[in-house]
Coordinates of C-alpha atoms and ligand atoms in Angstrom, one line a residue:
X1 CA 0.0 0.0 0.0
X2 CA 2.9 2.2 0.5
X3 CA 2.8 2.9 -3.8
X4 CA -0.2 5.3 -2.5
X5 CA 2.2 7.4 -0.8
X6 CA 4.0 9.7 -3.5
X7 CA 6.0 12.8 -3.2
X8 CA 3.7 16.2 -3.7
X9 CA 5.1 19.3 -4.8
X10 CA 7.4 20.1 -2.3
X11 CA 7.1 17.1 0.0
X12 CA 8.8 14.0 -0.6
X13 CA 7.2 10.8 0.3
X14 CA 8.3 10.0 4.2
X15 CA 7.0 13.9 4.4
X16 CA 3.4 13.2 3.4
X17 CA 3.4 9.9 4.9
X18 CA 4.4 12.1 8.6
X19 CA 1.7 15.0 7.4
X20 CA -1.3 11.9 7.0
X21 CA 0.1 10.6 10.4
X22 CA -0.8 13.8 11.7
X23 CA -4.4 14.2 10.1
X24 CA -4.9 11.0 11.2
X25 CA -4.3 12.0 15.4
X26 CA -8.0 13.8 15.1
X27 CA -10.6 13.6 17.2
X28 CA -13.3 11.6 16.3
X29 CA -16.7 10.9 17.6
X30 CA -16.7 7.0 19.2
X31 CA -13.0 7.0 17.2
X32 CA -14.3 6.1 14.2
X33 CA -11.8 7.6 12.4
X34 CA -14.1 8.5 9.2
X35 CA -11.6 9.6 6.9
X36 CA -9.5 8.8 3.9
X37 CA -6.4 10.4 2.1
X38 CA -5.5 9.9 -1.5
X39 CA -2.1 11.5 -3.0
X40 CA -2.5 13.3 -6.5
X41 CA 0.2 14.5 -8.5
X42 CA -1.5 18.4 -7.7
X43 CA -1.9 17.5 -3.7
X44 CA -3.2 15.5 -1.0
X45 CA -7.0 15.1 -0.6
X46 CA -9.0 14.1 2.5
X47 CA -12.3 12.1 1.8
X48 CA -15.2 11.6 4.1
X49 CA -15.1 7.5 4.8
X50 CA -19.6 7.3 5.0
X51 CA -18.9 3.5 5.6
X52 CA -17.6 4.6 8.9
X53 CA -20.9 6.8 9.7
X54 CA -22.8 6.8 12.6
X55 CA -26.4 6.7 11.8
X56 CA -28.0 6.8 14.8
X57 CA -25.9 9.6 16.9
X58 CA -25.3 11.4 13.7
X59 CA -28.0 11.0 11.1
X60 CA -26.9 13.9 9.1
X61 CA -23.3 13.4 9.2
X62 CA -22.2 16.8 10.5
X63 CA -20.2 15.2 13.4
X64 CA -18.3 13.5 10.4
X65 CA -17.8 16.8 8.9
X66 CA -16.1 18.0 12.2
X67 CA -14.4 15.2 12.5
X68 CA -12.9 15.3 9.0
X69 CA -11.9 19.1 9.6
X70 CA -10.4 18.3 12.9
X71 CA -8.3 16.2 10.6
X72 CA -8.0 19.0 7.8
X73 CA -6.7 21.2 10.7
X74 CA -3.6 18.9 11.5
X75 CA -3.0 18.0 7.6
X76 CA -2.7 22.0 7.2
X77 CA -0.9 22.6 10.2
X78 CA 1.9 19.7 9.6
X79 CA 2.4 20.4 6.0
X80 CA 2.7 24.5 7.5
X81 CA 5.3 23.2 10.0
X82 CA 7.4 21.6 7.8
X83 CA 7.7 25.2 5.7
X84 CA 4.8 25.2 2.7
X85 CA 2.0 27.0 2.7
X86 CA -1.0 24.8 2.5
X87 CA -3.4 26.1 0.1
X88 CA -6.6 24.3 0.9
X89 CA -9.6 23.9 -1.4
X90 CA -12.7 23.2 0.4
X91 CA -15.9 20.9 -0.9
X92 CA -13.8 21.2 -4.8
X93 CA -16.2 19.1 -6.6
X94 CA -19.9 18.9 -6.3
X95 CA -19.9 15.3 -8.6
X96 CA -17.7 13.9 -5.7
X97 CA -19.5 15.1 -2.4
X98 CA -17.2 12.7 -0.1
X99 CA -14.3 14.7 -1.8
X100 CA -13.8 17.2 0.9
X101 CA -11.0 19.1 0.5
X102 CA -7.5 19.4 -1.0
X103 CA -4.2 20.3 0.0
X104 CA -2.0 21.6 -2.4
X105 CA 2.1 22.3 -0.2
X106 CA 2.4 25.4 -2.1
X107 CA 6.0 27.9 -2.3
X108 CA 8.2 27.6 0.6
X109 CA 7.4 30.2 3.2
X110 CA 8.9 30.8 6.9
X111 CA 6.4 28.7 9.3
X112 CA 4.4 30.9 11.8
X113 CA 6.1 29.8 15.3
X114 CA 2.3 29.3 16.8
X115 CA 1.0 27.1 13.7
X116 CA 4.2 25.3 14.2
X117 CA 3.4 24.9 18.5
X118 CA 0.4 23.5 17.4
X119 CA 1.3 20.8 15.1
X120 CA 3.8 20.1 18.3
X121 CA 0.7 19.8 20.4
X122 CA -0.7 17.5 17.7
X123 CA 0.3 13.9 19.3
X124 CA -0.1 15.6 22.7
X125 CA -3.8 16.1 22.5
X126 CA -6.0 13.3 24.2
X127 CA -9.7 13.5 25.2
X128 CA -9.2 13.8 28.9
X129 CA -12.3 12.0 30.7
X130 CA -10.8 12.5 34.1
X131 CA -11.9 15.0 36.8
X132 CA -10.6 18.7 36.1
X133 CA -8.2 20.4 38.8
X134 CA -10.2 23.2 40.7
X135 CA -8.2 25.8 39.2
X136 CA -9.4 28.6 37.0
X137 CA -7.9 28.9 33.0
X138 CA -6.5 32.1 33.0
X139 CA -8.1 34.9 31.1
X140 CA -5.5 35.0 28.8
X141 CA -5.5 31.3 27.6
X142 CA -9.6 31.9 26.7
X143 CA -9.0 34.6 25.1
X144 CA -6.7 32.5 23.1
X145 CA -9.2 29.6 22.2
X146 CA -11.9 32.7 21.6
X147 CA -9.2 33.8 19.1
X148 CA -8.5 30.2 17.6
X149 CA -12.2 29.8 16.8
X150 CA -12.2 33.1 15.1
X151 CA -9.4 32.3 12.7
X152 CA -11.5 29.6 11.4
X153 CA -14.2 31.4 10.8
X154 CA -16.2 30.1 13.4
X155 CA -17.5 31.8 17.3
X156 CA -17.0 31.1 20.9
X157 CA -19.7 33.0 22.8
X158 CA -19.1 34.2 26.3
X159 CA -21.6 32.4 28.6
X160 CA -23.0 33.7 31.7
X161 CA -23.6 32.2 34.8
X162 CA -27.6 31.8 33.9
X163 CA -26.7 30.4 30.5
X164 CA -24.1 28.1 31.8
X165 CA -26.6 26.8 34.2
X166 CA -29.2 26.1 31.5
X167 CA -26.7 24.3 29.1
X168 CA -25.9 21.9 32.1
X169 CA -29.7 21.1 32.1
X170 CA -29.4 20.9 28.7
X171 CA -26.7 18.2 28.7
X172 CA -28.7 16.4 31.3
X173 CA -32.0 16.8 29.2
X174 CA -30.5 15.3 26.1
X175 CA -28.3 12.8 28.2
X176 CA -31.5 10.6 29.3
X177 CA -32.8 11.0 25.9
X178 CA -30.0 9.6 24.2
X179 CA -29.5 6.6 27.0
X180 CA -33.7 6.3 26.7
X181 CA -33.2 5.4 22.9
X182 CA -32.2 1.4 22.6
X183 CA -30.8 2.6 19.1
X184 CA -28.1 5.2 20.7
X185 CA -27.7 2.7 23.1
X186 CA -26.8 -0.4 20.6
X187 CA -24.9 2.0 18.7
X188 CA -22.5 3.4 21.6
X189 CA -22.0 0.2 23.0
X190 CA -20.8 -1.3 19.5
X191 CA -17.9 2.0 19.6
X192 CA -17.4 1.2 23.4
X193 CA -15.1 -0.8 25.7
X194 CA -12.4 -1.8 23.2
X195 CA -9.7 -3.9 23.8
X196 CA -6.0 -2.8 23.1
X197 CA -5.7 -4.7 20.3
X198 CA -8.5 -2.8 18.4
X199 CA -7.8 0.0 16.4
X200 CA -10.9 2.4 16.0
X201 CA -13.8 2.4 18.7
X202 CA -13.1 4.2 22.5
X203 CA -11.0 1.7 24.5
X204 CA -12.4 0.9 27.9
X205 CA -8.9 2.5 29.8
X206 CA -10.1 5.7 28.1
X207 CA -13.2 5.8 30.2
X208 CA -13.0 8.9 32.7
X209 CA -15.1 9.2 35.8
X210 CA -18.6 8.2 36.1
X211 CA -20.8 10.9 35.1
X212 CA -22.6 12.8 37.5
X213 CA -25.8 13.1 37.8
X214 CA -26.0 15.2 40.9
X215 CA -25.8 18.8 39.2
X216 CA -22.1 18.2 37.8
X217 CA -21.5 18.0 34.1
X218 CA -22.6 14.6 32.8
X219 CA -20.1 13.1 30.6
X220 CA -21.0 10.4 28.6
X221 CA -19.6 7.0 30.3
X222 CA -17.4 5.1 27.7
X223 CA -16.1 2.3 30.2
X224 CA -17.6 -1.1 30.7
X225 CA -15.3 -3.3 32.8
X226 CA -13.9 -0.8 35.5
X227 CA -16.6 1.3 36.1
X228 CA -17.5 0.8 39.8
X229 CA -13.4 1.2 40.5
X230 CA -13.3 4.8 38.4
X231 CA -15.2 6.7 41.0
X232 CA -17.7 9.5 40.7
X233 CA -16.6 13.1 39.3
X234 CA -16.5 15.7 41.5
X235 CA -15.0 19.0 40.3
X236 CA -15.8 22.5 40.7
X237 CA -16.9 24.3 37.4
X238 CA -14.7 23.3 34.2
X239 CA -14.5 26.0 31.8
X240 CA -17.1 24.9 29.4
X241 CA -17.0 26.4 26.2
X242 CA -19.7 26.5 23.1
X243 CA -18.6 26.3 19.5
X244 CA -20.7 27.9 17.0
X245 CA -20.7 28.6 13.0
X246 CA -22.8 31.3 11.2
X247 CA -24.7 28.8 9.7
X248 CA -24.8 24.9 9.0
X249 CA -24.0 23.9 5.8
X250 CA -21.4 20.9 5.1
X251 CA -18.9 23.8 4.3
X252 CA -19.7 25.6 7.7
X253 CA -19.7 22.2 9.5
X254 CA -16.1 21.1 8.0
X255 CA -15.4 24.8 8.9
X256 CA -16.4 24.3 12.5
X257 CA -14.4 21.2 12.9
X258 CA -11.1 23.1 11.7
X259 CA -11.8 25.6 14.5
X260 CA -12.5 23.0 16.9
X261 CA -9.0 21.6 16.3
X262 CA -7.6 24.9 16.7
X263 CA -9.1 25.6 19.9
X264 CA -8.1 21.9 21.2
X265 CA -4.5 21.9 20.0
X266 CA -4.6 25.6 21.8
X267 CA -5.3 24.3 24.8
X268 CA -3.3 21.2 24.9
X269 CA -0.2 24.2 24.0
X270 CA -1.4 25.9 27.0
X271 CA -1.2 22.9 29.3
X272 CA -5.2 22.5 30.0
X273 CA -6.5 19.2 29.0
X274 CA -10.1 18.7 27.1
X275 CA -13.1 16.6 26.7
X276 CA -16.2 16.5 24.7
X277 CA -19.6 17.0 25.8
X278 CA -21.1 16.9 22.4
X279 CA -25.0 14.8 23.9
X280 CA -26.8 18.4 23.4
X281 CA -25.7 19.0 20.0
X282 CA -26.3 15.1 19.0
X283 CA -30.0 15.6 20.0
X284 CA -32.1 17.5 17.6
X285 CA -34.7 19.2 19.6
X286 CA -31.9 19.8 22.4
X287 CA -29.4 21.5 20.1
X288 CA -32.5 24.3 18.9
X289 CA -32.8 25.1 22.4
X290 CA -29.2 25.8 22.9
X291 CA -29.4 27.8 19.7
X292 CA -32.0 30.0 21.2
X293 CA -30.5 30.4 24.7
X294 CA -26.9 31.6 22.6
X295 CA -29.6 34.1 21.2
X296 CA -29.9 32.4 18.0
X297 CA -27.5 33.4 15.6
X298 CA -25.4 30.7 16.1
X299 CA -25.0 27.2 15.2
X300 CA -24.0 25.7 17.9
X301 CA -21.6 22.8 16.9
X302 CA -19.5 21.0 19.7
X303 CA -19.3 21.6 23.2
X304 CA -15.7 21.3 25.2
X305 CA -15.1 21.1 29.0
X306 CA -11.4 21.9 29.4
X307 CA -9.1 22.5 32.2
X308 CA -6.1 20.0 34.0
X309 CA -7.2 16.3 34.4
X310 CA -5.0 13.4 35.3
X311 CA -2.4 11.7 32.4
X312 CA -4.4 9.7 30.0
X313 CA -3.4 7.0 27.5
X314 CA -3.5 7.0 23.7
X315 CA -6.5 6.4 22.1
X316 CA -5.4 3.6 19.1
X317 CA -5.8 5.0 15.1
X318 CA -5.7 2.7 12.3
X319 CA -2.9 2.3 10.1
X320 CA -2.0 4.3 7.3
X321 CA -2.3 1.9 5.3
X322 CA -6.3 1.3 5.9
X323 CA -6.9 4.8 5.1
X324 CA -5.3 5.2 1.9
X325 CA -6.9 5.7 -1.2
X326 CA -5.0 3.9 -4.0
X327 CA -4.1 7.1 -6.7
X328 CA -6.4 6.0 -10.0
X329 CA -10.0 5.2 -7.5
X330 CA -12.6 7.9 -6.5
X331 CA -14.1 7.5 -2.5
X332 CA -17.4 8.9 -3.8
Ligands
FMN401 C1 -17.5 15.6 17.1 C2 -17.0 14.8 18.3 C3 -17.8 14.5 19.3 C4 -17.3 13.8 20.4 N1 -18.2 13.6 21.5 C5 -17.7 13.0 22.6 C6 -18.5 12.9 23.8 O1 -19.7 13.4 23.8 N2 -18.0 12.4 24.9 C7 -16.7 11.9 24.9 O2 -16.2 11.5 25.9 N3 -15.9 12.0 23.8 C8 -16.4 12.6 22.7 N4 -15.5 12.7 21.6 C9 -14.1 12.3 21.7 C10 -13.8 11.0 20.9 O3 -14.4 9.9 21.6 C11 -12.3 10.9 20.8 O4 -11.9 11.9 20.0 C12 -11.9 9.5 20.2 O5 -12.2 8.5 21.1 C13 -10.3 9.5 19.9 O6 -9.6 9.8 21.1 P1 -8.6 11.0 21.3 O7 -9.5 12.3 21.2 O8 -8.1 10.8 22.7 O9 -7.6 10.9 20.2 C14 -16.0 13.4 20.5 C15 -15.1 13.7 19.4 C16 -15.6 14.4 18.3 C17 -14.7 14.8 17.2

């Protein structure tokens, strides 16, 4: 499989195989890893993998979109890192709609010192399930991630204390909902409680706490085996941040996950640890209602807790080679 790996422009060959390495450290809701990377004589394309959808969690497949930008975000970065600008083409081709972007490692150019802290923060970021420290983010590291989000063309709203209050009952609203449907249920447990040896799905020693349900955050539970020994999490107020886009097409959505990357790999440069809280934008009904109470301009997209947890382990990606597109096929 390695012929699909092929010098690009500037890059040679072990360079784009270390750039897809990168893409491939993404988040990715249950880890399912739904991308794929082809190598083209004019760049390097990501493509939306649908066989590795979740249909019940995320009928319309924007989660997918913010996955695959989270990945977009470290393909741009890495390629910036190691000196080319990467001139990215979003959504290029409306006959190939799993064709999501391209990559082109343009002329050589002096990397930006933060882009290049970032893509150093790439392997470093984990989703950190573990009770937060009690200790406040500094105002200058949010204004950072406010910042990050903003470069990608997307929003991170200052909450009050009365809106923060409401979007905890609005995890805990859609929380039930979600464990009340057998469907979620079947579907979660299927992505759950992995083994070592797997390679995609959430392992079980990635499981943080048990989530609370005594007015703490709820986080979703992804541990089977060890949850009586994990204990219950009890931590004073995360920061807990919102991120919205000015509207919800595809192109917003893969927008949105570029900016959620930014704001992660920000934090993980600042030292704070993150995790997802994502049940109140899974859920329909739920996510309008947080629209409104952001005053509804915004599409809300993912919601982060972030702050200093314990050390966590790796979370296993596939290989490079089960994510390559051979050169002459199309991933429609
Ligand atoms: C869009 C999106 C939504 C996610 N939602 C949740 C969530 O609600 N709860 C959670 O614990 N993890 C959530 N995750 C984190 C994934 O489970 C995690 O990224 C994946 O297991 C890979 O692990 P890593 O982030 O440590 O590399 C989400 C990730 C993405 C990209």
């Amino acid at each position: 499989m390695t012929s699909a790996i092929t010098p690009i422009g500037l890059l040679d060959s072990d360079q784009v195989r270390s750039v897809i390495g990168a893409a491939t450290l993404a988040p990715s809701t249950h880890n399912t890893q739904p991308w794929r990377f082809r190598c083209t004589p004019v760049g390097l394309e990501l493509h939306a993998d649908p066989d590795r959808a979740l249909p019940v969690v995320d009928a319309d497949q924007r989660e997918l979109l913010l996955s695959c930008g989270a990945a977009l975000f470290n393909l741009r970065t890495a390629v910036h890192a190691l000196g080319a600008h990467p001139a990215t083409t979003l959504l290029p081709r409306r006959d190939v709609p799993n064709l999501l972007a391209v990559v082109r490692p343009f002329a050589v150019r002096s990397p930006d010192p933060r882009l290049v802290e970032l893509a150093h923060a790439i392997p470093r970021r984990h989703t950190n399930r573990t009770p937060f420290q009690k200790a406040v983010v500094p105002a200058s590291v949010v204004t950072q991630l406010r910042h990050a989000a903003e470069v990608e063309q997307a929003w991170l709203p200052r909450l009050d204390a009365v809106q923060l209050e409401r979007l905890r009952e609005l995890v805990n609203k859609s929380h039930h909902a979600q464990l009340a449907d057998p469907a979620f249920v079947a579907e979660w447990r299927y992505w759950t409680g992995r083994g070592r040896d797997s390679r995609d799905g959430v392992p079980d020693y990635a499981a943080g706490a048990m989530p609370a349900d005594d007015g703490g955050w709820i986080l979703r539970d992804f541990g089977t085996r060890t949850s009586a020994r994990r204990g219950r999490i009890d931590e004073s107020d995360p920061l807990v941040v919102v991120i919205g886009s000015f509207g919800d097409t595809r192109l917003d959505q893969l927008r949105a996950g570029q900016a959620m990357q930014r704001v992660l790999l920000t934090a993980t440069a600042a030292g704070l640890d993150a995790s997802f809280i994502s049940q109140p934008v899974e859920v329909p009904s739920v996510r309008d209602e947080l629209r409104e109470l952001l005053g509804g301009g915004l599409w809300p997209q993912i919601v982060l807790r972030l702050g200093r947890g314990r050390p966590v382990a790796w979370t296993p990606r596939r290989s490079l080679a089960d994510v390559l597109l051979e050169p002459d096929r199309h991933g429609a």
